[in-house]
Short mmCIF file of C-alpha atoms in Angstrom, two decimals:
data_model
loop_
_atom_site.label_atom_id
_atom_site.label_comp_id
_atom_site.label_asym_id
_atom_site.label_seq_id
_atom_site.Cartn_x
_atom_site.Cartn_y
_atom_site.Cartn_z
CA MET A 1 -33.52 53.01 71.05
CA SER A 2 -37.18 53.63 70.25
CA SER A 3 -38.94 52.25 67.16
CA ARG A 4 -42.33 53.90 67.82
CA PRO A 5 -43.05 57.51 66.80
CA ILE A 6 -41.56 60.01 69.23
CA ARG A 7 -44.17 62.05 71.14
CA ILE A 8 -43.60 65.79 71.39
CA ILE A 9 -45.41 68.64 73.17
CA ILE A 10 -45.41 72.22 71.85
CA VAL A 11 -44.89 74.94 74.46
CA GLY A 12 -45.59 78.33 72.90
CA MET A 13 -47.54 77.85 69.68
CA GLY A 14 -45.91 80.67 67.70
CA VAL A 15 -44.48 80.92 64.20
CA ARG A 16 -41.21 79.12 64.99
CA SER A 17 -42.87 76.24 66.83
CA MET A 18 -45.32 75.70 63.97
CA ILE A 19 -42.46 75.43 61.47
CA TYR A 20 -40.94 72.56 63.48
CA ALA A 21 -44.27 70.96 64.36
CA ARG A 22 -45.52 70.77 60.76
CA GLU A 23 -42.78 68.24 60.02
CA ALA A 24 -44.84 65.79 62.08
CA LEU A 25 -47.60 65.97 59.46
CA ALA A 26 -45.13 64.95 56.75
CA HIS A 27 -43.40 62.27 58.88
CA PRO A 28 -45.98 60.79 61.28
CA ASP A 29 -43.96 57.58 61.42
CA LEU A 30 -41.10 59.50 63.09
CA PHE A 31 -42.85 61.80 65.56
CA GLN A 32 -46.23 63.12 66.59
CA ILE A 33 -47.43 66.30 68.30
CA VAL A 34 -49.39 65.03 71.31
CA GLY A 35 -49.78 68.14 73.49
CA VAL A 36 -49.81 71.93 73.41
CA VAL A 37 -49.30 74.77 75.89
CA ASP A 38 -50.17 78.38 75.05
CA VAL A 39 -51.77 81.31 76.86
CA ASN A 40 -53.84 82.07 73.74
CA PRO A 41 -56.91 79.75 73.59
CA GLU A 42 -57.25 80.26 69.82
CA ARG A 43 -53.73 79.00 69.19
CA VAL A 44 -54.37 76.03 71.44
CA GLN A 45 -57.45 75.15 69.40
CA THR A 46 -55.55 75.62 66.14
CA ALA A 47 -52.89 73.18 67.34
CA ARG A 48 -55.53 70.76 68.58
CA LYS A 49 -57.27 70.68 65.18
CA THR A 50 -54.05 70.61 63.15
CA PHE A 51 -52.41 67.74 65.00
CA GLY A 52 -55.37 65.89 66.51
CA ILE A 53 -54.39 66.63 70.11
CA PRO A 54 -56.84 65.34 72.74
CA GLU A 55 -58.50 67.96 74.96
CA GLU A 56 -56.83 66.61 78.09
CA HIS A 57 -53.42 67.38 76.59
CA CYS A 58 -54.17 71.08 75.94
CA PHE A 59 -52.89 73.52 78.58
CA SER A 60 -52.67 77.27 79.15
CA SER A 61 -49.44 77.14 81.19
CA VAL A 62 -46.39 75.01 81.88
CA ALA A 63 -47.56 74.76 85.49
CA GLU A 64 -50.69 72.95 84.27
CA LEU A 65 -48.59 70.65 82.07
CA VAL A 66 -46.20 69.54 84.81
CA ALA A 67 -49.11 68.99 87.19
CA VAL A 68 -50.06 65.86 85.22
CA PRO A 69 -47.94 62.72 84.72
CA LYS A 70 -45.39 62.85 81.92
CA PHE A 71 -47.00 61.68 78.66
CA ALA A 72 -44.42 62.59 75.98
CA ASP A 73 -40.74 62.15 75.16
CA GLY A 74 -39.80 65.76 74.60
CA VAL A 75 -40.88 69.38 74.24
CA ILE A 76 -40.40 72.07 71.62
CA ASN A 77 -40.12 75.32 73.59
CA GLY A 78 -40.95 78.22 71.29
CA THR A 79 -41.92 80.80 73.90
CA MET A 80 -40.62 84.39 73.86
CA ASP A 81 -36.98 84.93 74.80
CA GLN A 82 -37.50 85.98 78.42
CA GLN A 83 -39.74 82.95 79.01
CA HIS A 84 -37.24 80.34 77.85
CA VAL A 85 -35.59 79.67 81.20
CA PRO A 86 -38.66 80.06 83.48
CA THR A 87 -40.58 77.56 81.35
CA SER A 88 -37.69 75.15 80.72
CA LEU A 89 -36.68 74.64 84.36
CA PRO A 90 -39.96 72.91 85.41
CA LEU A 91 -39.99 70.93 82.16
CA LEU A 92 -36.51 69.55 82.86
CA ARG A 93 -37.48 68.69 86.44
CA HIS A 94 -40.54 66.86 85.13
CA GLY A 95 -38.34 64.65 82.94
CA TYR A 96 -38.69 66.24 79.52
CA ASP A 97 -35.89 66.73 77.00
CA ILE A 98 -36.22 70.08 75.20
CA LEU A 99 -35.66 71.58 71.77
CA LEU A 100 -35.25 75.20 72.88
CA GLU A 101 -35.54 78.23 70.62
CA LYS A 102 -32.62 80.65 70.60
CA PRO A 103 -31.50 82.62 72.52
CA PHE A 104 -31.79 80.02 75.27
CA ALA A 105 -31.34 82.68 78.01
CA VAL A 106 -31.36 86.48 78.15
CA ASN A 107 -28.53 86.95 80.66
CA MET A 108 -25.61 85.07 82.18
CA TYR A 109 -27.39 84.31 85.45
CA GLU A 110 -30.28 82.58 83.67
CA ALA A 111 -27.87 80.75 81.36
CA GLU A 112 -25.93 79.29 84.29
CA GLN A 113 -29.17 78.44 86.08
CA LEU A 114 -30.47 76.47 83.09
CA LEU A 115 -27.16 74.69 82.51
CA THR A 116 -27.01 73.59 86.16
CA CYS A 117 -30.58 72.29 86.04
CA GLU A 118 -29.88 70.32 82.86
CA HIS A 119 -26.88 68.64 84.49
CA VAL A 120 -28.70 67.90 87.76
CA THR A 121 -31.76 66.41 86.03
CA ASP A 122 -29.64 64.51 83.47
CA ARG A 123 -31.92 65.70 80.68
CA HIS A 124 -30.97 67.10 77.25
CA ILE A 125 -31.47 70.55 75.75
CA MET A 126 -30.84 71.08 72.05
CA VAL A 127 -30.69 74.77 71.09
CA CYS A 128 -32.28 75.91 67.81
CA HIS A 129 -29.18 77.22 66.06
CA VAL A 130 -30.63 76.04 62.76
CA LEU A 131 -27.95 77.65 60.58
CA ARG A 132 -25.47 74.96 61.63
CA TYR A 133 -27.54 72.55 59.55
CA ALA A 134 -27.38 74.66 56.39
CA PRO A 135 -25.14 73.04 53.72
CA PHE A 136 -23.36 76.40 53.27
CA TYR A 137 -21.93 76.38 56.80
CA ARG A 138 -21.58 72.61 57.05
CA ARG A 139 -19.29 72.51 54.00
CA ILE A 140 -17.22 75.43 55.28
CA ARG A 141 -16.72 73.62 58.58
CA GLU A 142 -15.70 70.41 56.79
CA ILE A 143 -13.07 72.32 54.81
CA LEU A 144 -11.72 73.99 57.95
CA THR A 145 -11.68 70.71 59.86
CA ALA A 146 -9.74 69.05 57.03
CA GLY A 147 -7.13 71.82 57.29
CA GLU A 148 -7.50 72.79 53.64
CA ILE A 149 -6.72 76.48 54.29
CA GLY A 150 -4.38 75.84 57.22
CA ARG A 151 -4.96 77.38 60.64
CA VAL A 152 -7.52 80.16 60.87
CA VAL A 153 -5.92 83.58 61.34
CA ASP A 154 -9.04 85.72 61.09
CA ILE A 155 -12.78 85.19 60.62
CA ARG A 156 -14.95 88.08 59.46
CA MET A 157 -18.73 87.83 59.46
CA ALA A 158 -21.56 90.28 58.85
CA GLU A 159 -25.33 90.08 58.97
CA GLN A 160 -27.30 92.52 56.85
CA VAL A 161 -30.82 92.83 58.27
CA SER A 162 -33.15 94.03 55.51
CA TYR A 163 -35.18 97.22 55.94
CA PHE A 164 -38.34 95.10 55.85
CA HIS A 165 -37.26 92.65 58.54
CA GLU A 166 -35.81 95.48 60.61
CA SER A 167 -39.14 97.31 60.48
CA VAL A 168 -41.41 94.33 61.18
CA SER A 169 -39.50 92.62 63.95
CA TYR A 170 -37.26 95.20 65.57
CA VAL A 171 -38.36 98.81 65.05
CA ARG A 172 -42.14 98.31 65.19
CA GLY A 173 -42.25 94.73 66.41
CA LYS A 174 -42.04 92.78 69.63
CA TYR A 175 -38.22 92.80 69.69
CA ALA A 176 -37.96 96.61 69.81
CA SER A 177 -37.13 96.80 73.51
CA PRO A 178 -35.39 94.59 76.10
CA GLU A 179 -38.36 95.30 78.36
CA ILE A 180 -40.62 93.56 75.84
CA CYS A 181 -38.50 90.67 74.59
CA GLY A 182 -35.88 90.49 77.34
CA SER A 183 -32.82 90.94 75.15
CA GLY A 184 -30.97 93.29 72.83
CA MET A 185 -30.70 92.87 69.07
CA LEU A 186 -27.27 91.21 69.06
CA LEU A 187 -28.71 88.40 71.19
CA SER A 188 -32.19 88.10 69.68
CA LYS A 189 -31.12 88.39 66.03
CA SER A 190 -27.45 87.50 65.75
CA CYS A 191 -26.74 84.78 68.32
CA HIS A 192 -27.20 82.52 65.24
CA ASP A 193 -24.13 84.11 63.69
CA ILE A 194 -22.02 84.27 66.84
CA ASP A 195 -22.74 80.57 67.36
CA ILE A 196 -21.56 79.88 63.80
CA MET A 197 -18.36 81.81 64.46
CA THR A 198 -17.49 79.85 67.62
CA TRP A 199 -18.56 76.56 65.95
CA LEU A 200 -16.26 77.16 62.98
CA MET A 201 -13.36 77.97 65.31
CA ARG A 202 -13.72 74.38 66.61
CA GLY A 203 -12.98 74.74 70.31
CA ASN A 204 -10.57 77.66 69.96
CA ASP A 205 -12.42 79.60 72.64
CA PRO A 206 -12.82 83.40 72.63
CA VAL A 207 -10.88 85.08 75.44
CA SER A 208 -11.79 88.76 75.00
CA VAL A 209 -14.24 90.96 73.11
CA SER A 210 -14.82 94.64 72.38
CA SER A 211 -18.06 95.98 70.91
CA VAL A 212 -19.66 99.26 69.81
CA GLY A 213 -23.12 100.10 68.48
CA ASN A 214 -26.03 102.50 68.78
CA VAL A 215 -29.26 103.74 67.22
CA PHE A 216 -28.16 105.53 64.06
CA GLN A 217 -31.13 105.44 61.66
CA PHE A 218 -34.35 105.04 63.60
CA LYS A 219 -34.63 108.26 65.56
CA PRO A 220 -36.77 111.41 65.01
CA GLU A 221 -34.05 113.56 63.46
CA MET A 222 -33.63 110.99 60.66
CA ALA A 223 -37.32 111.09 59.65
CA PRO A 224 -38.21 112.56 56.21
CA GLU A 225 -39.04 116.25 56.36
CA GLY A 226 -42.69 116.76 57.26
CA ALA A 227 -43.26 113.18 58.41
CA GLY A 228 -46.16 112.55 60.77
CA ASN A 229 -46.49 110.19 63.71
CA TYR A 230 -48.60 107.47 62.03
CA CYS A 231 -48.27 106.29 58.43
CA LEU A 232 -51.96 106.01 57.56
CA VAL A 233 -53.24 108.76 59.86
CA ASP A 234 -51.26 111.98 59.70
CA CYS A 235 -48.24 111.54 57.40
CA PRO A 236 -48.18 113.67 54.21
CA VAL A 237 -44.96 111.97 52.96
CA GLU A 238 -46.10 108.37 53.56
CA ARG A 239 -46.24 107.59 49.83
CA THR A 240 -42.52 108.32 49.37
CA CYS A 241 -41.18 106.89 52.64
CA PRO A 242 -39.31 103.55 52.47
CA TYR A 243 -40.97 102.54 55.75
CA SER A 244 -44.58 103.21 54.73
CA ALA A 245 -46.75 100.69 56.58
CA ARG A 246 -49.22 100.64 53.67
CA CYS A 247 -46.46 99.93 51.15
CA LEU A 248 -44.55 97.34 53.16
CA TYR A 249 -47.34 95.42 54.89
CA ILE A 250 -50.20 95.56 52.38
CA GLU A 251 -49.14 96.55 48.86
CA HIS A 252 -45.70 94.88 48.71
CA PRO A 253 -45.57 92.24 51.47
CA GLN A 254 -42.43 90.19 51.99
CA ARG A 255 -41.49 87.07 53.91
CA TRP A 256 -42.14 88.42 57.42
CA THR A 257 -45.53 90.03 56.75
CA GLY A 258 -47.42 87.14 58.34
CA ASN A 259 -45.74 87.95 61.67
CA ILE A 260 -47.61 91.27 61.82
CA TRP A 261 -51.08 89.82 61.56
CA HIS A 262 -50.13 86.85 63.76
CA ASP A 263 -48.79 89.11 66.52
CA ILE A 264 -51.83 91.36 66.63
CA GLY A 265 -54.39 88.57 66.17
CA TYR A 266 -55.63 89.32 62.64
CA GLU A 267 -54.35 86.42 60.56
CA GLU A 268 -57.32 86.03 58.18
CA ILE A 269 -58.58 89.47 57.12
CA SER A 270 -59.16 91.29 53.82
CA GLU A 271 -57.03 94.07 52.38
CA GLU A 272 -59.65 96.66 53.34
CA GLU A 273 -59.64 95.35 56.90
CA LYS A 274 -55.84 95.53 56.97
CA VAL A 275 -55.96 99.19 55.96
CA ALA A 276 -58.45 99.82 58.76
CA VAL A 277 -56.27 98.00 61.29
CA LEU A 278 -53.14 99.93 60.27
CA SER A 279 -55.11 103.19 60.45
CA ASP A 280 -55.57 102.68 64.19
CA PRO A 281 -52.94 104.70 66.13
CA GLU A 282 -53.01 102.00 68.80
CA ASN A 283 -51.56 99.52 66.33
CA PRO A 284 -47.75 99.38 66.83
CA PHE A 285 -47.19 98.69 63.12
CA SER A 286 -48.81 101.98 62.09
CA ARG A 287 -46.23 104.14 63.89
CA CYS A 288 -43.61 106.19 62.07
CA ALA A 289 -40.49 104.01 62.02
CA TYR A 290 -38.40 107.02 63.05
CA ARG A 291 -40.57 107.86 66.07
CA CYS A 292 -40.83 104.46 67.77
CA ASN A 293 -38.35 105.29 70.56
CA LEU A 294 -36.24 102.27 69.61
CA GLN A 295 -34.56 100.84 72.72
CA ILE A 296 -32.14 98.46 70.99
CA VAL A 297 -29.30 99.21 68.60
CA ASP A 298 -29.84 99.27 64.85
CA HIS A 299 -26.19 98.44 64.13
CA GLN A 300 -23.38 96.90 66.15
CA SER A 301 -19.87 95.56 65.61
CA MET A 302 -17.61 93.38 67.73
CA LEU A 303 -13.94 92.37 67.74
CA VAL A 304 -12.98 89.00 69.24
CA CYS A 305 -9.63 87.57 70.25
CA PHE A 306 -9.38 83.77 70.44
CA ALA A 307 -7.20 81.64 72.69
CA ASP A 308 -4.50 80.99 70.06
CA GLY A 309 -4.28 84.63 68.97
CA ALA A 310 -6.66 84.40 66.00
CA THR A 311 -9.13 87.26 65.61
CA GLY A 312 -12.75 87.57 64.61
CA THR A 313 -15.08 90.41 63.72
CA PHE A 314 -18.84 90.52 63.40
CA SER A 315 -21.09 93.35 62.27
CA MET A 316 -24.89 93.51 62.37
CA ASN A 317 -26.41 96.21 60.19
CA GLY A 318 -30.15 96.86 60.39
CA GLY A 319 -32.02 98.58 57.57
CA SER A 320 -29.94 97.24 54.66
CA SER A 321 -31.39 96.89 51.15
CA ALA A 322 -31.62 93.09 51.46
CA SER A 323 -30.91 90.34 53.95
CA GLY A 324 -27.48 88.80 53.70
CA ARG A 325 -24.96 86.81 55.71
CA HIS A 326 -21.35 87.36 54.64
CA ILE A 327 -18.27 85.41 55.69
CA HIS A 328 -14.55 85.74 54.92
CA ILE A 329 -12.07 83.41 56.63
CA THR A 330 -8.31 83.86 56.24
CA GLY A 331 -6.09 80.88 56.98
CA THR A 332 -2.36 80.29 56.84
CA ARG A 333 -2.76 78.47 53.50
CA GLY A 334 -5.79 80.06 51.91
CA GLU A 335 -9.14 81.81 52.27
CA ILE A 336 -12.87 81.15 52.17
CA TYR A 337 -15.29 83.84 51.04
CA GLY A 338 -19.03 83.68 50.44
CA ILE A 339 -22.54 85.04 50.94
CA PHE A 340 -25.08 82.63 52.37
CA GLU A 341 -27.96 83.83 50.19
CA GLU A 342 -25.94 83.24 47.01
CA GLU A 343 -25.71 79.55 48.00
CA CYS A 344 -22.07 79.20 47.07
CA PHE A 345 -18.64 80.19 48.35
CA LYS A 346 -15.10 80.33 47.04
CA VAL A 347 -12.06 78.54 48.45
CA HIS A 348 -8.80 80.22 47.49
CA ARG A 349 -5.66 78.16 48.18
CA ILE A 350 -2.12 79.53 48.12
CA ALA A 351 -0.31 78.08 45.08
CA PRO A 352 2.88 79.91 43.93
CA ASP A 353 3.01 77.91 40.69
CA ALA A 354 -0.60 78.71 39.67
CA PRO A 355 -1.68 81.74 37.60
CA GLY A 356 -2.11 84.64 40.02
CA GLY A 357 -0.44 82.68 42.80
CA ARG A 358 -3.54 80.82 43.96
CA THR A 359 -6.17 78.29 42.94
CA THR A 360 -9.89 78.91 43.28
CA GLU A 361 -12.66 76.39 43.89
CA VAL A 362 -16.33 77.35 43.84
CA VAL A 363 -18.44 75.26 46.20
CA ASP A 364 -22.09 75.32 45.08
CA VAL A 365 -24.69 74.24 47.67
CA SER A 366 -27.78 75.46 45.80
CA GLU A 367 -29.06 71.96 45.06
CA ASP A 368 -29.21 71.29 48.81
CA GLN A 369 -30.44 74.67 50.06
CA HIS A 370 -33.05 75.38 47.35
CA GLY A 371 -33.29 79.05 48.32
CA ASN A 372 -34.49 78.16 51.82
CA ALA A 373 -34.09 81.02 54.29
CA HIS A 374 -32.20 78.84 56.78
CA GLY A 375 -30.82 76.40 54.23
CA GLY A 376 -33.21 73.65 55.33
CA GLY A 377 -32.00 73.94 58.91
CA ASP A 378 -35.51 74.40 60.33
CA GLN A 379 -36.48 70.97 59.08
CA ALA A 380 -33.14 69.28 59.74
CA ILE A 381 -32.98 70.32 63.40
CA ILE A 382 -36.34 68.80 64.37
CA HIS A 383 -35.28 65.52 62.76
CA ASP A 384 -32.00 65.67 64.69
CA PHE A 385 -33.97 66.25 67.89
CA VAL A 386 -36.07 63.18 67.11
CA THR A 387 -32.82 61.24 66.56
CA LEU A 388 -31.64 62.32 70.01
CA LEU A 389 -34.94 61.27 71.63
CA GLN A 390 -34.70 57.90 69.89
CA GLY A 391 -31.47 57.27 71.77
CA ARG A 392 -29.28 57.55 68.68
CA GLU A 393 -26.28 59.81 68.05
CA PRO A 394 -27.31 63.25 66.73
CA SER A 395 -25.42 64.93 63.90
CA PRO A 396 -22.24 67.02 64.35
CA CYS A 397 -24.47 70.07 63.86
CA CYS A 398 -26.34 69.42 67.12
CA THR A 399 -26.03 72.33 69.55
CA THR A 400 -25.95 71.14 73.14
CA LEU A 401 -26.51 73.64 75.91
CA ASP A 402 -22.83 73.42 76.98
CA ASP A 403 -21.79 74.06 73.39
CA SER A 404 -24.22 76.95 72.86
CA MET A 405 -23.02 78.57 76.08
CA THR A 406 -19.78 79.65 74.35
CA GLY A 407 -21.58 81.83 71.81
CA HIS A 408 -24.12 83.17 74.29
CA ARG A 409 -21.41 84.12 76.79
CA LEU A 410 -19.61 85.97 74.00
CA VAL A 411 -22.79 87.94 73.20
CA PHE A 412 -23.37 88.80 76.88
CA ARG A 413 -19.81 90.07 77.19
CA ALA A 414 -20.10 92.03 73.92
CA GLU A 415 -23.17 93.81 75.26
CA GLU A 416 -21.26 94.58 78.44
CA SER A 417 -18.48 96.07 76.33
CA ARG A 418 -20.90 98.16 74.28
CA LYS A 419 -22.41 99.67 77.41
CA ARG A 420 -18.86 100.53 78.49
CA ASN A 421 -18.13 102.38 75.22
CA GLY A 422 -16.23 99.55 73.61
CA ALA A 423 -13.97 98.60 76.51
CA MET A 424 -12.20 95.26 76.10
CA VAL A 425 -13.97 92.62 78.21
CA THR A 426 -12.63 89.21 79.21
CA VAL A 427 -14.74 86.27 78.03
#
């Protein structure tokens, strides 16, 4: 067990990595950021100034990092999806434990390759399934584990992806095509949720899956009549379109707006400059949302059969009015129903002698989640990673690579089923 601050290197200085790394500024007694790797020199310099990283610990590639003697305890790997395995393999071989952003691999071959390397090197990979740490899901799991609603018969989950998030990240953004990000939407967006499903089923492994999905909304024939190709260039109906780039990204920005300017390298510019940037047809965020040639699905559903005969369903719906994660679990002695963003859920227990034949308990987690998008999981997971590096036992929420493999395998098989028109596939 270590009593000194844990030393961590950032690989891929993007938005997600910065969220984890900033905890070091609030808790310098627990861990420190002592190195950075990024292909963008400006981001390297930002990290260097923010965390006081010495010049000799700033690198432009993982190859440069592993060419010098190991100088830290672990790494936060926040690279893009298709870079996770190629960057993690040399880090493991060089002796580093890794906090790895999800999805940890983009196909089954890479997943098996990474798992084998972790076992051979005897290192640890913790996967960033931050929703496990949210009080909403932790309390549900505690209730299931205690057997309060009996054995699970069916678990239904749905993720509503808001029109804003859908536009920024998936239709116009860097996750619009497997060729760009390396994965489809079910993997890049919803492996969080599939992991939660398999985690709540507590070792009752999925044995088969069927899945269907397609591009329903974001195609040319769904565009408003008279729509142009670029919002701020040639579109006469831009002012009335729900996907107006001017409206969404300048006039009424939401949570993900910063990703736009971060991704195109204009993080500190005026409103007038933003209008000019979005007026450039070369800017991906200025394109008509219906004419982006979307290469991933905008909605998908899956049906899962578990080893004991229980069933599960999951639906991802892009372009909804607001973000939302819904869950409804039916057990042999009761039910659990809730919406993550409402920060509470209901537990209905079968009770023949009660009014209506059941009792109802409302479990409120708002005091713990405080409206946080991931229920505080972003902060909790980096502290759990530090706990692991200190040689102490991590929390029950910790996602090991072996554990995360169950959910990832299920997603890979669901995608296989979708490409086979919903055929049942063995997991």
